[in-house]
C-alpha positions in Angstrom: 212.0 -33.9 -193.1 210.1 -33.1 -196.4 212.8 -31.0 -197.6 215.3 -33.2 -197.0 213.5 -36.2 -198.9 212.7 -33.3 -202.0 216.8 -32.5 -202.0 217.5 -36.8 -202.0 215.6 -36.8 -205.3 216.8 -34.0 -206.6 220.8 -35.2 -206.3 222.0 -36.6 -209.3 222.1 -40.4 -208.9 223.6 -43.3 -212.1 220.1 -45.4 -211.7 220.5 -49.1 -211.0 220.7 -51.5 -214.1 217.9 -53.3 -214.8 218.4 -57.1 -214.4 216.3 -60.2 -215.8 216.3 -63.3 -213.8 215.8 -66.2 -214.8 215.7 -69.0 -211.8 212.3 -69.3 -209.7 212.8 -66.2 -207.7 213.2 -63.8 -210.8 209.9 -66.1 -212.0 208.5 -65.3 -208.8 208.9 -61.8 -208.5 207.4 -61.6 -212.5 204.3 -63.7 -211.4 203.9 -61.6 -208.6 204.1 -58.1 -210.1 201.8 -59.5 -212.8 199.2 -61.1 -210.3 198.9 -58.7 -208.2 196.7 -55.5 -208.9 198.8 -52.5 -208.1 202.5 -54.0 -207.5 204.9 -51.8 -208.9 208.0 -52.5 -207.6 209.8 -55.6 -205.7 213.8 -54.9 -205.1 216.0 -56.3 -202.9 219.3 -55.2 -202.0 222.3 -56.2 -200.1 224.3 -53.9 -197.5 226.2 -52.4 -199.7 223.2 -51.0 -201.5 224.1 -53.1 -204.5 220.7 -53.9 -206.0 220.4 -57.8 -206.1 216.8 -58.4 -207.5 214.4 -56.2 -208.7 211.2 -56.3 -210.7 209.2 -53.8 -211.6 206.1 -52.8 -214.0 207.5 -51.6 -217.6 206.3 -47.9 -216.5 207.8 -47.7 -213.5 210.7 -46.0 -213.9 212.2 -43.3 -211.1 215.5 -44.4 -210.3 216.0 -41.8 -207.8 212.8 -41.9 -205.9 214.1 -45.6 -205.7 217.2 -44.6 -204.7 216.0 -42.5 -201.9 213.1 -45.3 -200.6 216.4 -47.8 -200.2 218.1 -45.2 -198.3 215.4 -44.4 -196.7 215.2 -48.7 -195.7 218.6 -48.9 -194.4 217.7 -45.6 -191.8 214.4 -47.2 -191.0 215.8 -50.5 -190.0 219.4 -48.5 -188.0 216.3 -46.5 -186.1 214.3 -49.9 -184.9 217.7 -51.7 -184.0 218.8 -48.8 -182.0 215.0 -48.5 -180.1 215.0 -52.3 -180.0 211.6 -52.6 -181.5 210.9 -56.4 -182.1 212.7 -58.5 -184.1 210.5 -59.1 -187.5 212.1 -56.9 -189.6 209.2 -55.8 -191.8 208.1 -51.9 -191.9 204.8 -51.0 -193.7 204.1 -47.1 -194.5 201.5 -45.1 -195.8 202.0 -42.3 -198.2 198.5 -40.5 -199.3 198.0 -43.0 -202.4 201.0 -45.6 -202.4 202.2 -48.6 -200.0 205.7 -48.8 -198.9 207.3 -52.4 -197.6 209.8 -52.4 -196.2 211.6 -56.1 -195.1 215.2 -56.9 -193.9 216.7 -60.6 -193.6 219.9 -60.8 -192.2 222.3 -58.5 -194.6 219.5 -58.2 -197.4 216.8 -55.1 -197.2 213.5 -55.2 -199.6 211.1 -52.9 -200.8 208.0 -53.1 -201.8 206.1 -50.4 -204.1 202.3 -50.4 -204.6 199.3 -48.1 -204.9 196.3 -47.8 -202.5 194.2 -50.6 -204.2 196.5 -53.5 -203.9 195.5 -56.3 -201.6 198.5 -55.6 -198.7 198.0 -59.4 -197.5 199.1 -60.3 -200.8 201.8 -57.9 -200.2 202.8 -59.3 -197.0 202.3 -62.9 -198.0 205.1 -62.1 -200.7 207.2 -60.2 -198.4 206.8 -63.8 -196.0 208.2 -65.7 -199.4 210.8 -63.3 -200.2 212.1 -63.3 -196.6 211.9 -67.0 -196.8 214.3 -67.2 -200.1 216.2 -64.7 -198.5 216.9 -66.8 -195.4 218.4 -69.4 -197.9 220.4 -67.0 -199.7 221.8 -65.8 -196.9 222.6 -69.5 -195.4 224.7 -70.4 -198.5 226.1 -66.8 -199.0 227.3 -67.7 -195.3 229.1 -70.6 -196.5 230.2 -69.7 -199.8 231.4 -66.5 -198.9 229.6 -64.5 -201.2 226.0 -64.1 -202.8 227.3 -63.9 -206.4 226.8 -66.8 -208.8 224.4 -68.4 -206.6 221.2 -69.4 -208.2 218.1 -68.4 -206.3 
């Protein structure tokens, strides 16, 4: 399993453009990585793997070992619909010094970046209000058609 995470960040990969946004979400996510000691990295995705928010601190900066958590997001949330394993849709993991969240909401996946001394109920108490937007997004995308051009 190691290897094959070590030869995911070693592929190649075109790094996912960096976005600002500027309606209360993007405000949200800002406040949030600024509020919270040790946040590094909000994104949120759809199932396409098109990157449809992310914030992050100016020094975080691995688009691969981004790229391979969001993979890694979509096989962890297959693996629990395929065991059935509840139906909240939010993965936390532990790697030595960093916290990994991991959130889905209908056809939208999130991940959460921190290290070992951020508070993780702030973390999950923004994963809650990031699910919460998302359930709207995902309302009007459902009648719109589409998630582009909507203002979050």
């Amino acid at each position: 399993m190691d290897l094959e995470i070590e030869r995911e960040l070693m592929e190649p990969r075109t790094p996912s453009p960096v976005v600002i946004y500027d309606g209360p979400f993007g405000s949200m996510l800002r406040a949030a990585i600024d509020d919270i000691d040790g946040l590094m990295l909000v994104t949120v995705t759809d199932a396409d793997h098109v990157t449809i928010f992310r914030e992050a601190l100016p020094e975080f900066h691995e688009p691969q070992f981004e790229e391979a958590l969001i993979d890694k997001c979509f096989d962890a949330f297959d693996d629990t619909k395929q065991l059935q394993a509840g139906t909240r849709h939010v993965v936390t993991l532990f790697f030595g010094a960093m916290r990994v969240v991991q959130f889905r909401v209908d056809t939208y996946y999130g991940t959460i970046v921190s290290d070992d001394i951020c508070n993780m109920g702030m973390i999950h108490n923004l994963v809650t209000r990031i699910r919460k937007c998302l359930k709207v997004l995902s309302g009007v995308s459902d009648k719109k058609g589409s998630h582009k051009g909507q203002q979050l």
